Amino acid sequence: MAEKIIIVGGVAGGASAAARIRRLDETAQILMFERGAHVSFSNCCLPYYLSGTIENSDSLVLMSPERFAKQYAIEARVRSQVTALHPERKTVTVQNLESGESYEETYDKLVLAPGASPVMPKSIKGIGQPHVFSIRNVTDIKALKQYIELHGVKKAAVIGGGFIGVEVAENLKMAGLLVTLVEGSDQIMMPFDPDMVQILHKEMMDQGIDLRLSGTLAEIKESSIVVKRQERLESIEAEVVVMSIGVAPETALAREAGLALGETGAILVNKNYQTSDPDIYAVGDATESFHRLLGRPGRLALAGPAQRQARAAADHMYGGYNRNRGFIGSSCIRIFGQNAACTGLNEKTAKGAGISCDFAYVMASDKVGLMPDSSYMNFKLVFEVPTGRILGAQAVGKGNVDKRIDVIATVIAMGGTLEDVKDLELCYSPVFGTARDVVNQAALVGLNLLNNRYRQVPVTAVRQLAESGAYIVDVREEHEFRAGHLKGAKNIPLSQLRQRMEEIPRDVPVYLYCRTGQRSYNAICCLQGHGYRNLWNISGSFLGISLYEYFQDQAQGRTPVVTAYNFR
């Protein structure tokens, strides 16, 4: 007798599970229930409809119920909400949201893929007004755009600086709106460390986004919002408000059916994505996974993991075996002219978890400098001490940062070390990269640090050094120094170092920097060869100092420690 399989949720996880089950079993009866108006839509592309990058909302829908029926013999019922599970008799209650009718369906196997819903705190006064939106599906994004066009909206506020919030802010700005982005933390994009994210802060500010960090939404009014920042209440004009402060896993069905939940509050599953009822599987944003590097439960609300989990669950139904190695957290984003990508642990998270680690921070050309579109790529590689095991990486630049981070993600999955990354044989052509790619360069820098060939301080420590009167040497050429430098720094160009070495003291710590870190490293090697020992390289050097200090100065209104910012 043919198996009857019910799937709750028809987007990434649910649709992928349904299609895989059909490929494995041509005779199964597959029913997929989706409470929304569409199945199998591209939720990651939703913000790009706001700017017209995606012109037609119909393009967001990848498969219709009719195509599912014709191509896969899968019955997809939209506007149909599963309201209850009955594991004891293996049925579900379904409500037709068009007619209001409720009915029951039996199943042999059940797959839960309800996803996660946007967090909309009822404690925020005014959050229920018609000009307040969240974005989860095609209907939501169409409603937002229609409201903007119908009411002639000119000013918008986006609450939350994660992936969706930043992308919504970018696309609203591209659509011609004045946009304020409010973020409760002191930075957007939490997977990135503070020294890396400042580049993204600057890009958003340069593009006209009013960036309000460390701000908590207190109230939403008819044409403005009230934000609490540093014990002050700020009123910001906003004719439309988009809430993007996070998502919560949809667990009501599982909880009410008595299925176990995990430590994070999401649905608990085993390595084969079975719930506490072996005939019920769960995949996607509603489930609890675990962080491979931290070795503890976690959640990762991304389409890629949901699709992989869906395939694994379907395979197990038909005798397959899964390793379920958890996630490391790889992601990327474009913010106007900057691309950003990351994988694994950032420095902040690794140290917070008690992992002994260090990092290599390099600024290298993303392709041969003679190429007209060559630009700097900021690359940070985090590694364990003393093993050299790769823990994570972040990259920001105008070029192919995703390619470099994909390399590191693969290395992490294989348990690789700095030695492995150093020797990676990567593709090279002047139009694609450099003979020694930024990935290899970062590993070489990491090995120098790991093997104590030199020491470094991060750009975040520069202000304290400058204000305390530390001995700082700028080894760039004189014309570079004149264009902008760290206050109190002494200019001894690398080209003059051997002739002016005696100007550098031996009895106090000496901190060196250049444009990107390469010349200052060479200066340290030279000085060490002449008996100097108390030397430190400033990671990221003046380019990094400028990027970090620029935003901190602007955001906090503090006195600059550089004579002029330099981002070239």
Coordinates of C-alpha atoms in Angstrom, one line a residue:
M1 CA 0.0 0.0 0.0
A2 CA 1.3 3.4 -0.9
E3 CA 2.6 5.7 1.9
K4 CA 0.7 8.9 2.6
I5 CA 3.0 11.7 3.6
I6 CA 1.8 15.1 4.8
I7 CA 4.1 18.1 4.8
V8 CA 3.3 21.2 6.8
G9 CA 4.8 24.3 5.2
G10 CA 5.5 24.8 1.5
V11 CA 8.6 27.0 1.3
A12 CA 12.3 26.0 1.3
G13 CA 12.2 23.0 3.7
G14 CA 8.7 21.7 2.9
A15 CA 8.9 22.0 -0.8
S16 CA 12.4 20.4 -0.9
A17 CA 11.2 17.5 1.2
A18 CA 8.2 17.0 -1.0
A19 CA 10.3 17.0 -4.2
R20 CA 12.9 14.6 -2.7
I21 CA 10.2 12.2 -1.5
R22 CA 8.7 12.1 -4.9
R23 CA 12.1 11.2 -6.5
L24 CA 12.5 8.4 -4.0
D25 CA 9.0 7.0 -4.2
E26 CA 6.8 7.4 -7.3
T27 CA 3.8 5.8 -5.6
A28 CA 3.6 7.9 -2.4
Q29 CA 0.6 10.2 -1.9
I30 CA 2.1 13.6 -1.0
L31 CA 0.0 16.4 0.5
M32 CA 1.7 19.8 1.2
F33 CA -0.2 22.4 3.3
E34 CA 0.8 26.1 3.2
R35 CA -1.2 28.7 5.1
G36 CA 0.0 31.5 2.8
A37 CA -1.0 32.2 -0.7
H38 CA 2.1 30.8 -2.3
V39 CA 4.4 27.8 -2.1
S40 CA 8.1 27.6 -3.0
F41 CA 8.8 31.3 -3.2
S42 CA 12.2 32.9 -2.9
N43 CA 12.0 34.6 0.5
C44 CA 15.7 35.6 0.3
C45 CA 14.8 37.8 -2.8
L46 CA 11.8 39.5 -1.2
P47 CA 13.6 42.9 -0.3
Y48 CA 14.8 43.3 -3.9
Y49 CA 11.2 43.8 -5.1
L50 CA 11.0 47.1 -3.2
S51 CA 13.7 48.7 -5.4
G52 CA 12.5 47.2 -8.6
T53 CA 15.6 45.0 -8.9
I54 CA 13.0 42.3 -9.2
E55 CA 10.3 44.0 -11.3
N56 CA 7.4 41.5 -11.0
S57 CA 6.3 40.0 -7.8
D58 CA 5.2 36.9 -9.7
S59 CA 8.9 36.2 -10.4
L60 CA 9.3 35.6 -6.7
V61 CA 7.1 32.5 -6.9
L62 CA 9.2 29.6 -8.1
M63 CA 6.5 26.9 -8.3
S64 CA 2.7 27.0 -8.3
P65 CA 0.4 24.3 -6.9
E66 CA -0.5 23.5 -10.6
R67 CA 3.1 22.9 -11.5
F68 CA 3.7 20.8 -8.4
A69 CA 0.8 18.6 -9.5
K70 CA 1.8 18.3 -13.1
Q71 CA 5.6 17.9 -12.7
Y72 CA 5.7 16.0 -9.4
A73 CA 2.2 14.6 -8.7
I74 CA 2.3 16.5 -5.4
E75 CA -0.9 18.1 -4.1
A76 CA -0.1 21.5 -2.7
R77 CA -2.9 23.2 -0.9
V78 CA -2.4 26.9 -0.3
R79 CA -4.4 29.0 2.2
S80 CA -4.7 25.8 4.2
Q81 CA -3.5 25.9 7.8
V82 CA -2.7 22.8 9.8
T83 CA -4.2 23.8 13.2
A84 CA -3.5 20.6 15.2
L85 CA -1.5 17.4 15.1
H86 CA -2.9 14.1 16.6
P87 CA 0.1 11.7 16.7
E88 CA -1.9 9.1 18.7
R89 CA -4.2 8.5 15.7
K90 CA -1.8 9.9 13.0
T91 CA -4.0 12.6 11.7
V92 CA -3.9 16.4 11.3
T93 CA -6.6 19.0 11.5
V94 CA -6.6 21.4 8.5
Q95 CA -8.5 24.7 8.2
N96 CA -9.3 26.0 4.7
L97 CA -8.7 29.7 5.3
E98 CA -10.9 30.7 2.3
S99 CA -14.0 28.9 3.4
G100 CA -13.3 28.5 7.1
E101 CA -14.0 24.7 6.9
S102 CA -12.0 22.3 9.0
Y103 CA -11.3 18.7 8.2
E104 CA -8.9 15.9 9.1
E105 CA -6.3 14.1 7.0
T106 CA -4.5 10.9 7.9
Y107 CA -0.8 10.3 7.4
D108 CA 1.8 7.6 7.6
K109 CA 4.7 10.1 7.9
L110 CA 4.6 13.8 8.7
V111 CA 7.1 16.5 7.9
L112 CA 6.9 19.8 9.9
A113 CA 8.4 22.7 8.1
P114 CA 6.5 25.7 9.4
G115 CA 9.5 28.0 9.5
A116 CA 9.9 31.0 11.7
S117 CA 7.8 34.1 12.2
P118 CA 9.0 37.7 12.6
V119 CA 9.2 39.0 16.2
M120 CA 6.6 41.7 16.8
P121 CA 6.7 42.7 20.5
K122 CA 3.3 43.8 21.7
S123 CA 5.0 45.8 24.4
I124 CA 5.9 48.4 21.7
K125 CA 3.2 51.1 21.7
G126 CA 1.6 51.5 18.3
I127 CA 3.0 48.3 16.7
G128 CA -0.4 47.2 15.5
Q129 CA -0.9 50.2 13.2
P130 CA -1.5 49.7 9.4
H131 CA 1.8 51.4 8.4
V132 CA 3.8 48.9 10.4
F133 CA 5.0 45.9 8.4
S134 CA 7.0 42.7 8.8
I135 CA 8.3 40.6 5.9
R136 CA 7.9 36.9 5.7
N137 CA 6.3 36.1 2.3
V138 CA 5.3 37.5 -1.1
T139 CA 2.0 38.8 0.3
D140 CA 3.9 40.8 2.9
I141 CA 6.4 42.4 0.5
K142 CA 3.6 43.3 -2.0
A143 CA 1.6 44.9 0.7
L144 CA 4.5 47.0 1.8
K145 CA 5.3 48.2 -1.7
Q146 CA 1.6 48.9 -2.4
Y147 CA 1.3 51.0 0.8
I148 CA 4.4 53.0 -0.1
E149 CA 3.1 53.7 -3.6
L150 CA -0.5 54.4 -2.5
H151 CA 0.4 56.8 0.3
G152 CA 3.3 58.5 -1.5
V153 CA 5.7 57.5 1.4
K154 CA 9.0 59.4 1.4
K155 CA 10.4 58.5 4.8
A156 CA 10.8 55.0 6.2
A157 CA 12.2 53.4 9.3
V158 CA 13.7 49.9 9.5
I159 CA 14.0 48.4 12.9
G160 CA 16.8 45.8 13.1
G161 CA 20.2 45.6 11.5
G162 CA 20.4 41.9 10.6
F163 CA 20.4 40.6 7.1
I164 CA 16.8 41.3 6.2
G165 CA 16.8 44.7 7.9
V166 CA 19.9 45.8 6.1
E167 CA 18.6 44.6 2.7
V168 CA 15.2 46.2 3.2
A169 CA 16.9 49.5 4.1
E170 CA 19.2 49.3 1.1
N171 CA 16.3 48.6 -1.3
L172 CA 14.0 51.3 0.2
K173 CA 16.9 53.7 -0.3
M174 CA 17.4 52.6 -3.9
A175 CA 13.6 53.2 -4.4
G176 CA 14.2 56.8 -3.5
L177 CA 13.0 56.9 0.1
L178 CA 14.8 58.6 3.0
V179 CA 15.6 55.7 5.3
T180 CA 16.5 55.4 9.0
L181 CA 17.9 52.1 10.3
V182 CA 17.6 51.6 14.0
E183 CA 19.6 48.8 15.7
G184 CA 19.6 48.0 19.4
S185 CA 23.3 46.9 19.4
D186 CA 26.3 49.1 18.8
Q187 CA 26.7 47.5 15.3
I188 CA 24.7 46.0 12.5
M189 CA 25.4 42.5 11.1
M190 CA 26.4 40.7 14.3
P191 CA 28.2 37.8 12.6
F192 CA 31.0 40.4 11.9
D193 CA 33.5 41.7 14.4
P194 CA 33.4 45.4 15.3
D195 CA 36.7 46.1 13.4
M196 CA 35.2 44.6 10.2
V197 CA 31.7 46.0 10.4
Q198 CA 32.8 49.6 10.5
I199 CA 33.3 49.4 6.7
L200 CA 29.7 48.5 6.3
H201 CA 28.6 51.2 8.7
K202 CA 30.5 53.8 6.6
E203 CA 29.0 52.4 3.4
M204 CA 25.5 52.8 4.7
M205 CA 26.2 56.3 5.9
D206 CA 27.9 57.3 2.7
Q207 CA 24.8 56.1 0.8
G208 CA 22.5 58.3 2.8
I209 CA 21.1 55.8 5.4
D210 CA 20.5 57.5 8.8
L211 CA 22.1 54.9 11.0
R212 CA 21.0 54.9 14.6
L213 CA 22.9 52.3 16.6
S214 CA 22.4 51.4 20.3
G215 CA 18.8 52.5 19.9
T216 CA 15.6 50.8 21.2
L217 CA 12.3 51.4 19.6
A218 CA 10.0 52.8 22.3
E219 CA 6.9 53.9 20.4
I220 CA 5.4 54.0 16.9
K221 CA 3.3 57.1 16.1
E222 CA 1.3 57.9 13.0
S223 CA 4.2 59.6 11.1
S224 CA 7.2 59.1 13.4
I225 CA 8.9 56.7 15.8
V226 CA 10.4 57.3 19.2
V227 CA 13.8 55.7 19.9
K228 CA 15.6 55.6 23.2
R229 CA 19.4 56.1 22.8
Q230 CA 21.8 56.8 25.6
E231 CA 19.0 57.6 28.0
R232 CA 17.6 60.1 25.5
L233 CA 14.4 59.9 23.5
E234 CA 14.7 60.8 19.8
S235 CA 11.8 61.4 17.5
I236 CA 12.4 60.2 13.9
E237 CA 10.1 60.9 11.0
A238 CA 8.7 57.7 9.5
E239 CA 5.6 57.3 7.4
V240 CA 6.2 53.5 7.2
V241 CA 7.9 51.2 9.7
V242 CA 9.4 47.8 8.8
M243 CA 10.1 45.5 11.8
S244 CA 13.1 43.2 11.4
I245 CA 14.4 42.5 14.9
G246 CA 14.5 38.7 14.5
V247 CA 12.4 35.6 14.0
A248 CA 11.0 33.0 16.4
P249 CA 10.6 29.3 15.4
E250 CA 7.0 28.3 14.8
T251 CA 6.6 25.6 17.5
A252 CA 3.0 25.8 18.5
L253 CA 1.9 22.7 16.6
A254 CA 4.7 20.6 17.9
R255 CA 4.3 21.9 21.5
E256 CA 0.6 21.3 21.6
A257 CA 1.0 17.8 20.2
G258 CA 3.5 16.9 23.0
L259 CA 6.6 16.8 20.8
A260 CA 9.8 17.7 22.6
L261 CA 11.4 21.1 22.3
G262 CA 15.2 21.7 22.6
E263 CA 17.3 24.1 24.7
T264 CA 16.7 27.0 22.3
G265 CA 13.0 26.6 22.3
A266 CA 12.9 25.1 18.8
I267 CA 11.7 21.6 17.8
L268 CA 14.1 18.9 19.0
V269 CA 15.2 16.5 16.3
N270 CA 17.8 13.7 16.1
K271 CA 20.5 13.3 13.5
N272 CA 17.8 12.0 11.0
Y273 CA 15.5 15.0 11.7
Q274 CA 13.0 12.8 13.5
T275 CA 11.1 14.5 16.4
S276 CA 10.3 12.7 19.7
D277 CA 7.7 10.9 17.6
P278 CA 9.6 8.8 15.0
D279 CA 6.9 9.2 12.4
I280 CA 7.1 13.0 12.6
Y281 CA 10.1 14.8 11.1
A282 CA 10.9 18.5 11.4
V283 CA 13.2 20.6 9.2
G284 CA 14.1 24.2 8.6
D285 CA 13.8 27.3 10.7
A286 CA 11.5 25.7 13.3
T287 CA 14.1 23.1 14.4
E288 CA 17.0 23.1 16.7
S289 CA 20.4 22.1 15.3
F290 CA 23.8 22.5 16.8
H291 CA 26.9 24.6 16.2
R292 CA 29.7 22.4 15.1
L293 CA 32.5 24.6 16.4
L294 CA 30.9 25.5 19.7
G295 CA 29.5 22.0 20.3
R296 CA 26.2 23.3 21.6
P297 CA 22.6 23.6 20.4
G298 CA 21.7 26.5 18.1
R299 CA 19.5 27.7 15.3
L300 CA 20.3 29.0 11.8
A301 CA 17.4 30.4 9.9
L302 CA 18.7 30.2 6.3
A303 CA 17.4 28.5 3.2
G304 CA 20.5 26.4 2.5
P305 CA 20.4 24.4 5.7
A306 CA 16.6 24.0 5.4
Q307 CA 17.0 22.4 2.0
R308 CA 19.8 20.1 3.2
Q309 CA 17.8 19.0 6.2
A310 CA 14.7 18.3 4.0
R311 CA 16.7 16.0 1.8
A312 CA 18.2 14.2 4.8
A313 CA 14.8 13.7 6.3
A314 CA 13.3 12.3 3.1
D315 CA 16.3 10.0 2.6
H316 CA 15.9 8.6 6.1
M317 CA 12.2 7.8 5.4
Y318 CA 13.5 5.4 2.7
G319 CA 16.4 3.8 4.6
G320 CA 19.1 6.5 4.2
Y321 CA 21.7 7.4 6.9
N322 CA 22.6 10.9 7.9
R323 CA 25.7 12.3 9.7
N324 CA 24.1 15.6 10.6
R325 CA 27.3 17.5 11.5
G326 CA 25.5 20.6 12.5
F327 CA 26.2 24.1 11.1
I328 CA 29.1 26.5 11.1
G329 CA 27.2 29.5 9.9
S330 CA 28.2 30.8 6.4
S331 CA 26.5 33.8 4.9
C332 CA 27.0 36.8 2.6
I333 CA 25.4 40.1 1.8
R334 CA 25.7 43.0 -0.6
I335 CA 25.3 46.5 1.0
F336 CA 25.3 49.0 -1.8
G337 CA 28.9 49.0 -3.2
Q338 CA 30.4 46.6 -0.6
N339 CA 30.2 42.9 -0.4
A340 CA 30.5 41.1 2.9
A341 CA 30.8 37.4 3.8
C342 CA 31.6 35.4 6.9
T343 CA 31.8 31.8 8.1
G344 CA 32.4 30.0 11.4
L345 CA 33.2 31.9 14.6
N346 CA 34.1 35.6 14.7
E347 CA 36.7 36.7 17.3
K348 CA 34.1 38.0 19.7
T349 CA 32.1 34.8 19.8
A350 CA 35.2 32.5 20.0
K351 CA 36.6 34.4 23.0
G352 CA 33.2 34.6 24.6
A353 CA 33.0 30.8 24.4
G354 CA 36.4 30.5 26.1
I355 CA 38.3 29.4 23.1
S356 CA 41.9 30.5 23.0
C357 CA 42.3 32.2 19.6
D358 CA 44.0 34.9 17.6
F359 CA 43.4 36.4 14.2
A360 CA 45.2 37.6 11.1
Y361 CA 43.8 40.8 9.5
V362 CA 45.1 41.6 6.1
M363 CA 44.1 44.2 3.5
A364 CA 45.1 42.9 0.1
S365 CA 44.1 43.6 -3.5
D366 CA 41.3 41.3 -4.6
K367 CA 43.0 41.0 -8.0
V368 CA 46.2 42.2 -9.6
G369 CA 46.5 46.0 -9.0
L370 CA 47.1 46.8 -12.7
M371 CA 43.5 45.7 -13.4
P372 CA 41.2 48.8 -13.5
D373 CA 38.6 47.2 -11.2
S374 CA 41.1 46.1 -8.6
S375 CA 40.2 47.1 -5.0
Y376 CA 41.2 46.3 -1.4
M377 CA 39.6 43.3 0.3
N378 CA 39.6 43.4 4.1
F379 CA 40.0 39.8 5.3
K380 CA 40.1 38.5 8.9
L381 CA 41.0 34.9 9.6
V382 CA 40.3 33.6 13.2
F383 CA 42.3 30.6 14.4
E384 CA 42.8 28.5 17.5
V385 CA 45.9 28.9 19.6
P386 CA 48.1 26.9 19.8
T387 CA 46.7 24.4 17.2
G388 CA 46.3 26.8 14.3
R389 CA 42.9 25.2 13.6
I390 CA 40.7 27.5 11.5
L391 CA 37.7 28.8 13.4
G392 CA 36.2 31.4 11.1
A393 CA 36.7 34.2 8.6
Q394 CA 35.2 37.5 7.5
A395 CA 35.7 39.4 4.3
V396 CA 34.5 42.8 3.1
G397 CA 35.3 44.5 -0.2
K398 CA 34.0 45.3 -3.7
G399 CA 35.2 42.0 -5.2
N400 CA 34.4 38.4 -4.8
V401 CA 34.4 38.0 -1.0
D402 CA 32.1 35.1 -1.1
K403 CA 34.6 33.0 -3.1
R404 CA 37.2 33.5 -0.4
I405 CA 34.9 32.7 2.5
D406 CA 33.6 29.6 0.7
V407 CA 37.2 28.4 0.7
I408 CA 37.5 28.9 4.4
A409 CA 34.1 27.3 5.0
T410 CA 35.4 24.2 3.2
V411 CA 38.6 24.2 5.3
I412 CA 36.6 24.4 8.5
A413 CA 34.4 21.5 7.4
M414 CA 37.5 19.4 6.9
G415 CA 39.1 20.4 10.2
G416 CA 41.9 22.3 8.5
T417 CA 44.6 24.5 10.0
L418 CA 46.7 27.5 9.0
E419 CA 49.2 25.2 7.4
D420 CA 46.5 23.8 5.2
V421 CA 45.3 27.2 4.1
K422 CA 48.8 28.4 3.5
D423 CA 49.4 25.7 0.9
L424 CA 46.0 25.8 -0.9
E425 CA 46.4 25.9 -4.6
L426 CA 43.8 28.4 -5.8
C427 CA 42.9 29.6 -9.2
Y428 CA 44.8 32.6 -10.5
S429 CA 44.5 35.1 -13.3
P430 CA 45.0 38.9 -13.0
V431 CA 41.3 39.5 -13.7
F432 CA 40.2 37.1 -10.9
G433 CA 42.8 37.3 -8.1
T434 CA 46.5 37.5 -7.3
A435 CA 49.2 34.8 -7.4
R436 CA 49.2 34.7 -3.7
D437 CA 45.5 35.1 -2.8
V438 CA 44.3 37.0 0.2
V439 CA 43.3 33.6 1.7
N440 CA 46.9 32.4 1.5
Q441 CA 48.2 35.7 2.7
A442 CA 46.0 35.6 5.8
A443 CA 47.3 32.1 6.6
L444 CA 50.9 33.3 6.3
V445 CA 50.2 36.2 8.7
G446 CA 48.5 33.8 11.1
L447 CA 51.5 31.4 11.1
N448 CA 53.8 34.3 11.8
L449 CA 51.7 35.2 14.8
L450 CA 51.3 31.6 15.9
N451 CA 55.0 31.1 15.7
N452 CA 55.8 34.3 17.6
R453 CA 57.7 35.9 14.7
Y454 CA 56.0 39.2 15.6
R455 CA 53.2 40.6 17.7
Q456 CA 50.2 42.7 16.9
V457 CA 47.6 45.0 18.4
P458 CA 44.1 45.4 16.9
V459 CA 42.9 48.7 15.5
T460 CA 40.4 48.8 18.4
A461 CA 43.4 49.5 20.8
V462 CA 44.8 52.4 18.7
R463 CA 42.9 55.2 20.5
Q464 CA 44.2 54.2 23.9
L465 CA 47.8 54.0 22.5
A466 CA 47.6 57.4 20.9
E467 CA 46.0 59.1 23.9
S468 CA 48.5 57.5 26.3
G469 CA 51.5 58.8 24.4
A470 CA 52.7 55.4 23.1
Y471 CA 55.7 55.5 20.7
I472 CA 54.1 55.0 17.3
V473 CA 56.0 54.8 14.0
D474 CA 54.4 55.4 10.6
V475 CA 56.6 53.8 8.0
R476 CA 54.7 55.1 5.0
E477 CA 56.4 57.6 2.7
E478 CA 56.4 61.3 3.6
H479 CA 53.6 62.3 1.1
E480 CA 51.4 59.6 2.5
F481 CA 52.0 60.8 6.0
R482 CA 51.2 64.3 5.1
A483 CA 47.8 63.2 3.7
G484 CA 46.7 61.9 7.0
H485 CA 48.2 60.1 10.0
L486 CA 47.8 59.0 13.6
K487 CA 48.3 61.9 15.9
G488 CA 51.6 61.7 17.8
A489 CA 53.1 59.2 15.3
K490 CA 56.6 59.6 14.1
N491 CA 57.2 59.3 10.4
I492 CA 60.2 57.1 9.5
P493 CA 59.5 55.7 6.0
L494 CA 60.6 52.1 5.4
S495 CA 62.8 53.4 2.6
Q496 CA 64.8 55.4 5.3
L497 CA 64.5 53.0 8.2
R498 CA 68.0 51.6 8.0
Q499 CA 69.5 55.0 8.0
R500 CA 67.3 56.4 10.8
M501 CA 67.0 53.3 13.0
E502 CA 68.7 54.9 16.0
E503 CA 65.7 57.3 16.3
I504 CA 63.6 54.4 17.5
P505 CA 64.0 53.6 21.2
R506 CA 64.8 50.1 22.4
D507 CA 63.6 50.5 26.0
V508 CA 59.8 51.1 25.4
P509 CA 57.2 49.4 23.3
V510 CA 57.1 50.5 19.7
Y511 CA 54.0 50.3 17.6
L512 CA 54.3 50.4 13.8
Y513 CA 51.8 50.9 11.0
C514 CA 51.7 51.6 7.3
R515 CA 48.9 51.6 4.7
T516 CA 47.9 48.0 4.9
G517 CA 50.3 46.3 7.3
Q518 CA 52.8 44.9 4.8
R519 CA 55.5 47.6 5.0
S520 CA 55.2 47.8 8.8
Y521 CA 55.7 44.0 9.0
N522 CA 58.8 44.3 6.9
A523 CA 60.0 47.1 9.1
I524 CA 59.5 44.9 12.2
C525 CA 61.6 42.1 10.5
C526 CA 64.3 44.6 9.8
L527 CA 64.3 46.0 13.4
Q528 CA 64.3 42.5 14.9
G529 CA 67.3 41.7 12.7
H530 CA 69.1 44.6 14.4
G531 CA 68.2 43.4 17.9
Y532 CA 64.9 45.2 18.6
R533 CA 62.5 43.1 20.6
N534 CA 59.7 45.3 22.0
L535 CA 57.8 45.7 18.7
W536 CA 54.2 45.6 17.8
N537 CA 52.4 45.7 14.4
I538 CA 49.0 47.5 14.3
S539 CA 46.8 45.1 12.4
G540 CA 45.0 46.6 9.5
S541 CA 47.3 49.6 9.8
F542 CA 46.2 53.1 8.7
L543 CA 43.5 51.9 6.3
G544 CA 42.0 49.9 9.1
I545 CA 42.5 52.7 11.6
S546 CA 40.8 55.2 9.3
L547 CA 37.8 52.9 8.7
Y548 CA 37.4 52.1 12.4
E549 CA 38.0 55.5 13.8
Y550 CA 35.8 57.3 11.2
F551 CA 32.6 55.6 12.3
Q552 CA 33.4 55.7 16.0
D553 CA 34.2 59.4 15.8
Q554 CA 31.0 60.1 13.9
A555 CA 28.8 57.9 16.1
Q556 CA 30.1 59.1 19.4
G557 CA 31.1 62.6 18.6
R558 CA 34.6 62.2 20.0
T559 CA 37.8 64.0 19.1
P560 CA 39.6 62.2 16.2
V561 CA 43.0 60.6 16.9
V562 CA 43.9 60.9 13.2
T563 CA 44.7 64.1 11.4
A564 CA 42.7 63.1 8.3
Y565 CA 40.8 59.9 7.4
N566 CA 42.2 58.0 4.4
F567 CA 40.2 55.2 2.8
R568 CA 42.3 54.6 -0.3

